[in-house]
mmCIF file of C-alpha atoms in Angstrom:
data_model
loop_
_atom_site.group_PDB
_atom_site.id
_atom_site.type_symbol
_atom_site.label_atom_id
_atom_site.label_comp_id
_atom_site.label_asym_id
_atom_site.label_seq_id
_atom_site.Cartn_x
_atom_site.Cartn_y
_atom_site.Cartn_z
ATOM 1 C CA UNK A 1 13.623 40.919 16.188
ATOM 2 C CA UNK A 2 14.777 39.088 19.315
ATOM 3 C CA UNK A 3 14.995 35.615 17.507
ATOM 4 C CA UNK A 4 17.464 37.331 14.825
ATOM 5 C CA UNK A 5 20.345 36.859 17.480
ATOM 6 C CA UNK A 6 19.514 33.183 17.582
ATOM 7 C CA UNK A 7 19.110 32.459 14.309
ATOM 8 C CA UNK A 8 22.161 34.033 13.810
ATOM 9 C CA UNK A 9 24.370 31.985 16.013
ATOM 10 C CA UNK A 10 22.419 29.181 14.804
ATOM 11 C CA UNK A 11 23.753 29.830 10.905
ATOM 12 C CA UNK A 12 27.599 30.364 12.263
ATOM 13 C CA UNK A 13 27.501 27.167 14.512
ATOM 14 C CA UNK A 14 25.750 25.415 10.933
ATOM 15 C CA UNK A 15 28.326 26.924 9.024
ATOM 16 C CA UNK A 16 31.127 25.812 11.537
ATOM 17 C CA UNK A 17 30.224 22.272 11.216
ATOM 18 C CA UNK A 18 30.677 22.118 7.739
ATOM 19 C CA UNK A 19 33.750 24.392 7.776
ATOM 20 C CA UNK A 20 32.377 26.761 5.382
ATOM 21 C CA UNK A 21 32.144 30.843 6.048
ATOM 22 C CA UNK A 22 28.728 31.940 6.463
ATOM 23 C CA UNK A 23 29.918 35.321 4.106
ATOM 24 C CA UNK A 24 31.878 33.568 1.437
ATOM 25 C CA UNK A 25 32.068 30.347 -1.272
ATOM 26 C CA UNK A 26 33.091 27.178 -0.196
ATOM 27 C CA UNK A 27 36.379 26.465 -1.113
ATOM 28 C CA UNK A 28 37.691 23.539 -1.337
ATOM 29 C CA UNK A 29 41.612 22.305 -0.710
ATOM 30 C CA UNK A 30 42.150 20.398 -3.805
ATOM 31 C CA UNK A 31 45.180 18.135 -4.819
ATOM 32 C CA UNK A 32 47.228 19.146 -6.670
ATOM 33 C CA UNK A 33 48.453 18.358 -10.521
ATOM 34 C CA UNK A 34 51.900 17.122 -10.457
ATOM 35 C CA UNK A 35 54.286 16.393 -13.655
ATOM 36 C CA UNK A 36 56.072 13.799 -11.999
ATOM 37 C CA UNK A 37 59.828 12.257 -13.088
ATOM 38 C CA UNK A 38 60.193 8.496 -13.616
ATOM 39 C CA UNK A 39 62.796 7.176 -11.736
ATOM 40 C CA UNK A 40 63.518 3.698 -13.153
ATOM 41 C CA UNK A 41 66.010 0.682 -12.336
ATOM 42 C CA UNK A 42 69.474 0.283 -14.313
ATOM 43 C CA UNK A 43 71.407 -2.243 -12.730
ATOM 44 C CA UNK A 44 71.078 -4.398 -10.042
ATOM 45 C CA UNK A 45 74.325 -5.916 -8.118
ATOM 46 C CA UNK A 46 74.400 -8.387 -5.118
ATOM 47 C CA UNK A 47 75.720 -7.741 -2.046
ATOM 48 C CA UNK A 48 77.321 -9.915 1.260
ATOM 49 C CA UNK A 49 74.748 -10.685 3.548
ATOM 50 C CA UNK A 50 74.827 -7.833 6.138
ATOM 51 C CA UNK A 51 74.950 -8.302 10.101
ATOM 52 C CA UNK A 52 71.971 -7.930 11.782
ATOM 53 C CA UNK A 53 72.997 -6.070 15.168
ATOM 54 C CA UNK A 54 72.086 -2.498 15.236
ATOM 55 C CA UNK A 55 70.440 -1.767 17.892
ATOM 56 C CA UNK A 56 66.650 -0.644 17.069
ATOM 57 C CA UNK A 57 66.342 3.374 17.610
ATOM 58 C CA UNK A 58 62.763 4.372 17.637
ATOM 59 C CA UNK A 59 63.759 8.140 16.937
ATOM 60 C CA UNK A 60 66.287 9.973 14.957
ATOM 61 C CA UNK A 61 67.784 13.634 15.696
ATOM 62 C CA UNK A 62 70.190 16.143 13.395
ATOM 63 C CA UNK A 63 71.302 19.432 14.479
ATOM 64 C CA UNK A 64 70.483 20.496 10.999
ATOM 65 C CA UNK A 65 67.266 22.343 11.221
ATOM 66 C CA UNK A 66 64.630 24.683 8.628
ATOM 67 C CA UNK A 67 67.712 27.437 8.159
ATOM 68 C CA UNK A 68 70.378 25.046 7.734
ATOM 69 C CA UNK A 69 68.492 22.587 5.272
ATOM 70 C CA UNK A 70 67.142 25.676 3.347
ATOM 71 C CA UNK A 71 70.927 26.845 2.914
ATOM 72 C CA UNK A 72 72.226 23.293 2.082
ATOM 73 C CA UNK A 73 73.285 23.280 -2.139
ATOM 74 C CA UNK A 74 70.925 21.574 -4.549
ATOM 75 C CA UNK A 75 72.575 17.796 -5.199
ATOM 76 C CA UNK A 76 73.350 17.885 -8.495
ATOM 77 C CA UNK A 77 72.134 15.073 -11.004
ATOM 78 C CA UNK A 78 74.345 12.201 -10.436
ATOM 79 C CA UNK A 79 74.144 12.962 -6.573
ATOM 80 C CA UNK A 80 70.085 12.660 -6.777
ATOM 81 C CA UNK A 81 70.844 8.718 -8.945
ATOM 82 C CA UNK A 82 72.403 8.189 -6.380
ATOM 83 C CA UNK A 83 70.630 8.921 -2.848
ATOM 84 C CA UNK A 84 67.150 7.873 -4.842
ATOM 85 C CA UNK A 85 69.695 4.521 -5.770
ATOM 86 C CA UNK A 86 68.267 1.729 -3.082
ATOM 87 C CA UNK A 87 68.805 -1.427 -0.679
ATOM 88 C CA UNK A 88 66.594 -4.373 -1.167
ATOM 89 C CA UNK A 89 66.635 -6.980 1.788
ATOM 90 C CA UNK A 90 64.949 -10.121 1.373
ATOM 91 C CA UNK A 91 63.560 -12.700 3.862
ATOM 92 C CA UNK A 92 66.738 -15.484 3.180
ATOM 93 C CA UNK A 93 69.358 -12.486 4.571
ATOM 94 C CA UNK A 94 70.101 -11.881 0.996
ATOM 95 C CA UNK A 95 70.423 -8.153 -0.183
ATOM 96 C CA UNK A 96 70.903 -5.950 -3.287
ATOM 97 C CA UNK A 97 71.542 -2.603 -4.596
ATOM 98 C CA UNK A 98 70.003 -1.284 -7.475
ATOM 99 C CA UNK A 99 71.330 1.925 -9.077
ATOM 100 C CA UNK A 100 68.609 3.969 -10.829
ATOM 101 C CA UNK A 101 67.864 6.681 -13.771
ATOM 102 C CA UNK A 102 65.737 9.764 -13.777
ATOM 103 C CA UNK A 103 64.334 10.997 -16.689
ATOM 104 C CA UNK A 104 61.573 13.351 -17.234
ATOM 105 C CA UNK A 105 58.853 12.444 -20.228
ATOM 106 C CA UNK A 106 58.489 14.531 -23.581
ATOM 107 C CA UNK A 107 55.627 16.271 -21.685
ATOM 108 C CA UNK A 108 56.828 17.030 -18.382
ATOM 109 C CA UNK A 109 58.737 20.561 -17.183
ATOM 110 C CA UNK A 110 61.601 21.327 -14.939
ATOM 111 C CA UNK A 111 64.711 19.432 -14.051
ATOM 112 C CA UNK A 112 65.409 15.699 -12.339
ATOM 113 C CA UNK A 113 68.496 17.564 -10.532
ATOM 114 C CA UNK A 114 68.487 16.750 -7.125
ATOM 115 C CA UNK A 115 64.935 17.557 -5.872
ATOM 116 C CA UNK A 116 63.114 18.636 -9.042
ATOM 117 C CA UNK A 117 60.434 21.380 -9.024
ATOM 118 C CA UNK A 118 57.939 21.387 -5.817
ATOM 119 C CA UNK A 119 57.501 23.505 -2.674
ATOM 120 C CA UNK A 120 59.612 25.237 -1.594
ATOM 121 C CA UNK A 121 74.357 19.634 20.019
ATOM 122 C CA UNK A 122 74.153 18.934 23.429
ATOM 123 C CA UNK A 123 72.596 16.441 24.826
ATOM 124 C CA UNK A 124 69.153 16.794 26.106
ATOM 125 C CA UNK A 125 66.132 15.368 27.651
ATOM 126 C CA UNK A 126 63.856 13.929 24.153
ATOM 127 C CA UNK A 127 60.786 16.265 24.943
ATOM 128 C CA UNK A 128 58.036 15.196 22.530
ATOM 129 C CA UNK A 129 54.887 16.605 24.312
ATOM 130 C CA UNK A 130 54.299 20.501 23.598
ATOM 131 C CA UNK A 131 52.185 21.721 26.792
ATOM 132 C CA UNK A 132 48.628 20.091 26.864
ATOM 133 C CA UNK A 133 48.873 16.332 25.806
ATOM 134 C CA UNK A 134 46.939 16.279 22.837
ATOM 135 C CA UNK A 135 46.861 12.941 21.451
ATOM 136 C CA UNK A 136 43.823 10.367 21.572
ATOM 137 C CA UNK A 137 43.657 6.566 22.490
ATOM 138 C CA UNK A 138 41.670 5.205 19.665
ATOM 139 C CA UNK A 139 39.370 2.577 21.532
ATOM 140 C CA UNK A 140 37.034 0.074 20.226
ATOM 141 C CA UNK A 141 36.805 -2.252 17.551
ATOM 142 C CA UNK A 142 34.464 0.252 15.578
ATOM 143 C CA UNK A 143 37.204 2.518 15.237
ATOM 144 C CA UNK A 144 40.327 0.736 15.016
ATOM 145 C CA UNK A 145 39.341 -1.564 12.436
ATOM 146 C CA UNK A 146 37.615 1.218 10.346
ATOM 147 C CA UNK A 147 39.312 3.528 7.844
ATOM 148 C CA UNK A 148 41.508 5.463 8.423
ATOM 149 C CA UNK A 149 42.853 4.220 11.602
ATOM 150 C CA UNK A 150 42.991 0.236 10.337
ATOM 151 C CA UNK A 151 45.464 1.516 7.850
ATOM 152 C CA UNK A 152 48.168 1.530 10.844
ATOM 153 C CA UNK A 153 50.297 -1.422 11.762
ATOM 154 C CA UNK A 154 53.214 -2.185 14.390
ATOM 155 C CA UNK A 155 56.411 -3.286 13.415
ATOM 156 C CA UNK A 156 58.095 -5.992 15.415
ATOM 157 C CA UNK A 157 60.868 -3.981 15.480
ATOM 158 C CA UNK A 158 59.002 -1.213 17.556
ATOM 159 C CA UNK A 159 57.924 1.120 15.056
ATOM 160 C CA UNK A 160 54.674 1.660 13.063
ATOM 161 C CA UNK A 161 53.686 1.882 10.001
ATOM 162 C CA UNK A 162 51.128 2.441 7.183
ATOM 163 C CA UNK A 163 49.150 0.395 4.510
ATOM 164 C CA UNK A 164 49.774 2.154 1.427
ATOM 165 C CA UNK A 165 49.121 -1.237 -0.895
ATOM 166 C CA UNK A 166 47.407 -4.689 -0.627
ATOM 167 C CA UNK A 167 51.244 -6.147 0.427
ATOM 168 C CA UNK A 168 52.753 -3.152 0.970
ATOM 169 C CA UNK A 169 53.997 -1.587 4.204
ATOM 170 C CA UNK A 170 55.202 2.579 4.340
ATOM 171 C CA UNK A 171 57.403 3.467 7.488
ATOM 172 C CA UNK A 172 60.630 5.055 8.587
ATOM 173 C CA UNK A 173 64.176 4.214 7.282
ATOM 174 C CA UNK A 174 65.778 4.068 10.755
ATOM 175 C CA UNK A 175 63.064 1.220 11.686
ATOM 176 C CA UNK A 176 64.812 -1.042 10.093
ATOM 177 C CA UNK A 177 68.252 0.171 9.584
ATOM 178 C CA UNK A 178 70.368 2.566 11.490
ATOM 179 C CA UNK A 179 72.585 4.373 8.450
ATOM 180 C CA UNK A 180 75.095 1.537 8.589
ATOM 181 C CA UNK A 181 73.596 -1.845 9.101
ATOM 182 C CA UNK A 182 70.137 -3.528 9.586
ATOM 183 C CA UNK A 183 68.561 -3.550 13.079
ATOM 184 C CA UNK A 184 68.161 -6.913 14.566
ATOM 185 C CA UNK A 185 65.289 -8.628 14.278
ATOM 186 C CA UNK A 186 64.900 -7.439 10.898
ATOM 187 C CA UNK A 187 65.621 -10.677 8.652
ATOM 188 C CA UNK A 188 62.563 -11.963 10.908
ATOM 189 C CA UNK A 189 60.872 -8.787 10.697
ATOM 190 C CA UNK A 190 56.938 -8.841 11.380
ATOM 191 C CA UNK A 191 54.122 -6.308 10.886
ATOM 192 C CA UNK A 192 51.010 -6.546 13.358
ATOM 193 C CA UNK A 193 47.407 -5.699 12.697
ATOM 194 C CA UNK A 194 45.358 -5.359 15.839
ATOM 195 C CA UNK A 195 42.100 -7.684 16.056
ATOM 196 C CA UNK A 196 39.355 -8.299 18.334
ATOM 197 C CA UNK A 197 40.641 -11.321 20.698
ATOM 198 C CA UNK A 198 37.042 -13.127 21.633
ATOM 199 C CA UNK A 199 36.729 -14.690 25.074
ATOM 200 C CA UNK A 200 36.850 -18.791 25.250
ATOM 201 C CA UNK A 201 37.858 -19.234 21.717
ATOM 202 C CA UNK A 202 34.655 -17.293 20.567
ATOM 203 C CA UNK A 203 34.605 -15.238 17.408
ATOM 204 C CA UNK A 204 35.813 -15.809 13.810
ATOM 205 C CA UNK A 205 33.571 -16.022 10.793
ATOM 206 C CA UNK A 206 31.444 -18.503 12.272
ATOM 207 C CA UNK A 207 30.787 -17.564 15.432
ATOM 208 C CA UNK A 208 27.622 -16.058 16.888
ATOM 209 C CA UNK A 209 26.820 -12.426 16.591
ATOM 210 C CA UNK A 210 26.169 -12.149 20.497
ATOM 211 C CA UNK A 211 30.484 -13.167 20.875
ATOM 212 C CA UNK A 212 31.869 -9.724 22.030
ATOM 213 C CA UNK A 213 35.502 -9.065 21.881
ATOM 214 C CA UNK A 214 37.534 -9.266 25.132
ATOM 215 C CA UNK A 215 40.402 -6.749 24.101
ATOM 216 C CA UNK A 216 42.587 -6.189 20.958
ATOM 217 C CA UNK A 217 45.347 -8.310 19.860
ATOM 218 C CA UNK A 218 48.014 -7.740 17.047
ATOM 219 C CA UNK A 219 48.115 -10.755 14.147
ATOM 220 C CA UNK A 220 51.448 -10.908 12.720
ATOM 221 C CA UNK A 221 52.202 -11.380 9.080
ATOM 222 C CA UNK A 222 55.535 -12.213 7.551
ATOM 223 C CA UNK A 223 57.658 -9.341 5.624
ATOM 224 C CA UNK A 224 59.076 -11.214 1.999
ATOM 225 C CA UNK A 225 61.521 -8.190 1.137
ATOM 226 C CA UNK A 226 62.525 -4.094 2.200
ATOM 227 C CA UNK A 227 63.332 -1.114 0.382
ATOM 228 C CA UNK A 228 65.651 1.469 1.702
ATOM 229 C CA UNK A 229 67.077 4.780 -0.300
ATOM 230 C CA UNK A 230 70.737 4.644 -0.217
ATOM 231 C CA UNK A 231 70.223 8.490 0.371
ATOM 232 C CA UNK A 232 69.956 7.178 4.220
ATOM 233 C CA UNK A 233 72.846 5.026 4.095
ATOM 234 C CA UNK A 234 76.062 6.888 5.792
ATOM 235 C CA UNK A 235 78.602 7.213 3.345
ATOM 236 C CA UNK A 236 76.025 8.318 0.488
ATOM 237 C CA UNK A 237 74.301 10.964 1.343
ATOM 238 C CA UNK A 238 74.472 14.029 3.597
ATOM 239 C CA UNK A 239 74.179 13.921 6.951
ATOM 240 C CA UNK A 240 72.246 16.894 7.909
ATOM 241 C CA UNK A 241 69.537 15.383 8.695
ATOM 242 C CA UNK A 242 66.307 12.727 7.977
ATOM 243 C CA UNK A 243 65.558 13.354 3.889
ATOM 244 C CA UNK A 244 65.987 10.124 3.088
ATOM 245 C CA UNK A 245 64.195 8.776 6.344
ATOM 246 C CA UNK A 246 61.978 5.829 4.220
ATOM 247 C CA UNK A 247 61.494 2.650 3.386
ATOM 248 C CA UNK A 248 58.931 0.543 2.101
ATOM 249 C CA UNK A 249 58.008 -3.656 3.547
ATOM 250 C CA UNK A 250 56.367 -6.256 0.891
ATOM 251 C CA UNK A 251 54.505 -8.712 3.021
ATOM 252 C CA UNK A 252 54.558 -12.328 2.227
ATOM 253 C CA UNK A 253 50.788 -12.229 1.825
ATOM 254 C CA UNK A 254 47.764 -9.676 1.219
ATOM 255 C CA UNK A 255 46.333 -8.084 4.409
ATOM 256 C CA UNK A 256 42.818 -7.861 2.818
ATOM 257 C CA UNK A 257 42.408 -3.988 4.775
ATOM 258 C CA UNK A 258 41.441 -1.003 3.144
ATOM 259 C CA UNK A 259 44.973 0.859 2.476
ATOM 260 C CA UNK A 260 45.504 4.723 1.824
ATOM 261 C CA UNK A 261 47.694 6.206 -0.986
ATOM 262 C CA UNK A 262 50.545 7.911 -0.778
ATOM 263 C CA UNK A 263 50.737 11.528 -2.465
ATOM 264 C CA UNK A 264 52.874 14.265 -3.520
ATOM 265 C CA UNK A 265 53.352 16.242 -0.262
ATOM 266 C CA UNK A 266 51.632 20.297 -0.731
ATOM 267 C CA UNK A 267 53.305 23.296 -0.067
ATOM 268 C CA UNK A 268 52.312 23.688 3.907
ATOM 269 C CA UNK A 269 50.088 27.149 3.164
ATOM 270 C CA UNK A 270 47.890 24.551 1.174
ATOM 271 C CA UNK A 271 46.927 21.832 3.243
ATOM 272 C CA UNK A 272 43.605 22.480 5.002
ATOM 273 C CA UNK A 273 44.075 24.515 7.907
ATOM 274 C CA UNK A 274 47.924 24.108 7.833
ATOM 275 C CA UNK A 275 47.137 20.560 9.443
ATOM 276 C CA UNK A 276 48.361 17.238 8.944
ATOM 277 C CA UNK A 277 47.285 13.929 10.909
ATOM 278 C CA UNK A 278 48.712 10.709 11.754
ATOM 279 C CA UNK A 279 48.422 7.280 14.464
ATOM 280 C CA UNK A 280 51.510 5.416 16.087
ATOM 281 C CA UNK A 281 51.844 2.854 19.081
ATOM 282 C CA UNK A 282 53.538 5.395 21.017
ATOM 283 C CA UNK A 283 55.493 3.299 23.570
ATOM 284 C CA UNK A 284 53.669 5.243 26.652
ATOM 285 C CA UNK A 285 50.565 4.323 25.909
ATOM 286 C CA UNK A 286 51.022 0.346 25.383
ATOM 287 C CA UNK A 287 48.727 -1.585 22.549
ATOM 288 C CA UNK A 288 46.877 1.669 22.237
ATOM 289 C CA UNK A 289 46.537 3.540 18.695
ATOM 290 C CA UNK A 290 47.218 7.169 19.501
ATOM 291 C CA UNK A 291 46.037 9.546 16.804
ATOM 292 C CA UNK A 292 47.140 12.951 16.479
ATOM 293 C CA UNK A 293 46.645 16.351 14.671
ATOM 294 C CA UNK A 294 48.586 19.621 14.445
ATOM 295 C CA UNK A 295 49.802 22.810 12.491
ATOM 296 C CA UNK A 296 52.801 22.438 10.635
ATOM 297 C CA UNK A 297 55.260 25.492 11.706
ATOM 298 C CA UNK A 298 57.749 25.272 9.178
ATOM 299 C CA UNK A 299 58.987 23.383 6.080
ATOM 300 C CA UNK A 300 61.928 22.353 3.604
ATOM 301 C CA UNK A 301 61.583 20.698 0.330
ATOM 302 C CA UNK A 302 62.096 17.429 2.279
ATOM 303 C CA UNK A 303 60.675 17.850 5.712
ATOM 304 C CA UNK A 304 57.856 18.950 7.728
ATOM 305 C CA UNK A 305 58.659 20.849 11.355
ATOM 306 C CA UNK A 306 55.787 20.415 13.514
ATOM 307 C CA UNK A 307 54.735 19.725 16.947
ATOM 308 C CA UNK A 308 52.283 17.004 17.106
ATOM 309 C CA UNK A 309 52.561 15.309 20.535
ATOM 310 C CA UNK A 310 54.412 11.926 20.197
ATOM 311 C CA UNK A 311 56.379 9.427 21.750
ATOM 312 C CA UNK A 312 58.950 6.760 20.950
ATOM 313 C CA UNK A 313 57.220 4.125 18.589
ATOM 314 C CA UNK A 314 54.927 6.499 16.486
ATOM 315 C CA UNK A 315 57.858 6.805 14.253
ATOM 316 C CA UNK A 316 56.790 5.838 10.485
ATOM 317 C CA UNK A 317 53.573 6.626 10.856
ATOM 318 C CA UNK A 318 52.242 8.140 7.761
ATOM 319 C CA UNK A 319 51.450 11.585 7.806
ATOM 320 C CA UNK A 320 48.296 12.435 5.936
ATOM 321 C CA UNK A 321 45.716 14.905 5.052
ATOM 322 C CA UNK A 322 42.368 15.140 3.639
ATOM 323 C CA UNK A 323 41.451 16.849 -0.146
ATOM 324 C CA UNK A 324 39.375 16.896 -2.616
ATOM 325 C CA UNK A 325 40.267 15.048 -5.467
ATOM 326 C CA UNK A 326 38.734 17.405 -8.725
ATOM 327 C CA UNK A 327 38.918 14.350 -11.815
ATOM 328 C CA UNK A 328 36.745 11.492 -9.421
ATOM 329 C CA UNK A 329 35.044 14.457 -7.671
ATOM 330 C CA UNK A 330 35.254 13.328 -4.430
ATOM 331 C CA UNK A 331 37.099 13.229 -0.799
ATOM 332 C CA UNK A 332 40.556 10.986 -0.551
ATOM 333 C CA UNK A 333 43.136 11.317 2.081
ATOM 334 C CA UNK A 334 47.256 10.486 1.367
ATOM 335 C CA UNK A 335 49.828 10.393 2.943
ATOM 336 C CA UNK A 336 52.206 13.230 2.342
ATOM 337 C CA UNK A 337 54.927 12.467 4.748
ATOM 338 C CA UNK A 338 56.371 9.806 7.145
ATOM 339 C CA UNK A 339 56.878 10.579 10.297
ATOM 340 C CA UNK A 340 60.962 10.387 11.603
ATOM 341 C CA UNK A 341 61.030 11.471 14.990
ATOM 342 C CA UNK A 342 62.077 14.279 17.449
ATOM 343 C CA UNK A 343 64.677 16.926 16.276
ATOM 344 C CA UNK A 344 66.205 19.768 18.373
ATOM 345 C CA UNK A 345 67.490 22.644 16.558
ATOM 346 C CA UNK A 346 69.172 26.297 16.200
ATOM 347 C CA UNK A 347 66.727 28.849 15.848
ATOM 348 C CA UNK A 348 68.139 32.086 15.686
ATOM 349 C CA UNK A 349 70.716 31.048 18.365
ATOM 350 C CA UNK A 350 68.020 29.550 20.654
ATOM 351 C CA UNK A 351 67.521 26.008 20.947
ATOM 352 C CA UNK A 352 63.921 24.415 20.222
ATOM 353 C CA UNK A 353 62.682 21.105 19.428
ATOM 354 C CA UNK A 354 60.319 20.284 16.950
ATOM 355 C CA UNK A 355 59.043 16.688 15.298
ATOM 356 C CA UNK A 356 59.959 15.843 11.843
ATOM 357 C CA UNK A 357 58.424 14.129 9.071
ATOM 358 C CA UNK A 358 59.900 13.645 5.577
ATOM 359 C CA UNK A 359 58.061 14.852 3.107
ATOM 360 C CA UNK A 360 56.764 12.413 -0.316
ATOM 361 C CA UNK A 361 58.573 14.773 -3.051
ATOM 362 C CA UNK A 362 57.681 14.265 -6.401
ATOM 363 C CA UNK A 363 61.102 12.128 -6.922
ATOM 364 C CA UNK A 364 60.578 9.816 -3.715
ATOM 365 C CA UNK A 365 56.849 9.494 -5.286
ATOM 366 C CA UNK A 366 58.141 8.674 -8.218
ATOM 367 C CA UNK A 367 60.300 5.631 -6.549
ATOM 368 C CA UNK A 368 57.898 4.406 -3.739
ATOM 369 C CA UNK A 369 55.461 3.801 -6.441
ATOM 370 C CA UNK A 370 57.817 2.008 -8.460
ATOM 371 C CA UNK A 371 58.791 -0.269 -5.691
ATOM 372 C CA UNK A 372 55.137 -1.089 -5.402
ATOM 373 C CA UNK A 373 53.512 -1.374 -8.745
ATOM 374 C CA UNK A 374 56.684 -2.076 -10.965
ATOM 375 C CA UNK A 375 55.452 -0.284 -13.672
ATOM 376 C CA UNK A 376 55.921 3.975 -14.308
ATOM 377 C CA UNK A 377 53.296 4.271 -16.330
ATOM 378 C CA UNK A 378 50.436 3.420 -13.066
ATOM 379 C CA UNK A 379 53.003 6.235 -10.976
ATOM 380 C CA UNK A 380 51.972 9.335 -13.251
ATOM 381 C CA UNK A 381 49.486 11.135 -11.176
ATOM 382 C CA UNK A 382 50.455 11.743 -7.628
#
């Protein structure tokens, strides 16, 4: 009888580790099935050259926060054409809008009006660490060029961002343009990818196994053409807050890394343990990747409220989670969100800060995988 107690603790720390209950079925969080809208191009006008001289801001805020987005109307139809409508900038300074149509196929449900079915001050110090610091330098080669960390990438503007295609590039809106014009630097705008940097030249395909890497470097690629919604322009949309806080880089080349695919963001009560996770550059911890995990505390249709600790240059970092995927039977994480930035708001009268991230809806799925596979019919399942 005295080894029971021991075996006992032995079966709950088992059962820990493979976050299972020792009394009950594994369950698993699955993704979910989403009938998703198409939203498709209809025209496509040019536009002057813009000036490139807004200054870069590597976070956002809005006094808007859960209570006052939850209270804001529905846009109506036209209203959602338009905010999901979008800016294309292109490497020669060139730039175009393109207004686009929702529609809903003969065997989808619900409405396209404004953000279809789904989910439901004063100046201050930015605070973005909540008590006990706890982010994580990712270090080594081993894990920064392995899945899922190799997925993230520094903008030149400041920012960082995701792989989420073999050209394509996910990050936040305000990286590249501030609600009125483009930031500068962004006609020349760069994404890095950190790689070993050998000692004396050594490395490379053909060097010899015993080279070991000195530190990490970033190698810069090229960005052909951007995305942004016109729902972040001023002047087009609201401006309660970061909804629209997106945009999507082609590169001028592949980047030959393993991506990860974006997703139709859960409801918050069904993401695994309430948790999401992402990695930034965060500008206090220079040429470090700084990964991250936390609850989520509240949420709107658009936006996630959470305090994950960040800094200044994390923003655009994809937020994603980890679940099981029933149809190929196995484990996939997605990003569900894309992280804006700090945000101090009203709660009940009382002021308290939070960091956002906008939520992938089923509409903004529908039109971030447009902009990278061109065709609906491969944006169907999200």
């Amino acid at each position: 009888m005295a080894g029971i107690p021991g075996l006992l603790i032995l079966l709950v720390l088992l059962c820990v580790s493979l976050q299972v209950s020792p009394y009950s079925v594994p369950w698993k969080p699955t993704w979910p099935a989403y009938r998703l809208p198409v939203v498709l191009p209809q025209s496509t006008l040019n536009l002057a050259k813009p000036h490139f001289d807004a200054k870069a801001k590597l976070e956002v805020s809005s006094p808007c926060g859960p209570q006052c987005h939850k209270g804001t109307p529905l846009p109506t139809y036209e209203e959602a054409k338009q905010y999901l409508s979008y800016e294309t900038l292109y490497a020669n300074g060139s730039r175009t809008e393109t207004q686009v149509g929702i529609y809903v196929l003969r065997d989808g449900e619900g409405s396209t009006r404004g953000r279809d079915s789904g989910a439901t001050g004063k100046s201050r110090r930015k605070r973005q660490i909540y008590g006990y610091d706890g982010r994580f330098s990712i270090f080594g080669k081993d894990f920064l060029l392995n899945y899922p960390f190799s997925t993230s990438v520094k903008l030149s503007t400041g920012c960082t961002g995701t792989l989420v295609a073999e050209k394509h590039v996910l990050t936040a809106a305000h990286c590249i343009h501030d609600g009125k014009t483009y930031v500068k630097g962004t006609q020349k705008l760069r994404v890095g990818f950190l790689k070993p940097k050998y000692k004396d030249g050594a490395g490379g395909a053909n060097s010899s196994s015993s080279a070991t890497p000195d530190k990490m470097k970033f190698q810069w690629i090229r960005v052909k053409r951007t995305h942004v919604p016109k729902g972040w322009i001023k002047g087009n949309a609201n401006d309660i807050g970061m909804d629209y806080d997106y945009a999507l880089l082609e590169l001028k080349k592949p980047h030959k890394r393993k991506f990860m695919k974006i997703g139709v963001s859960p409801p918050a009560k069904q993401l695994p343990g309430g948790r999401i996770h992402f990695s930034g550059y965060d500008n206090d911890r220079p040429g470090n990747l700084v990964y991250r995990f936390c609850d989520v505390k509240d949420e709107t249709y658009d936006l996630l409220y959470q305090q994950c600790d960040a800094q200044p240059g994390a923003s655009g970092s994809g937020v994603y989670v980890r679940m099981w995927k029933r149809p190929q039977q196995k484990w996939e994480r997605k990003i569900i969100g894309i992280f804006s930035g700090h945000q101090w708001v009203d709660m009940n009268g009382s002021p308290q800060d939070f960091n956002v991230a906008v939520r992938i809806t089923p509409l903004k799925y529908a039109q971030i995988c447009y902009w990278i596979k061109g065709n609906y019919l491969d944006c169907r399942e999200g």
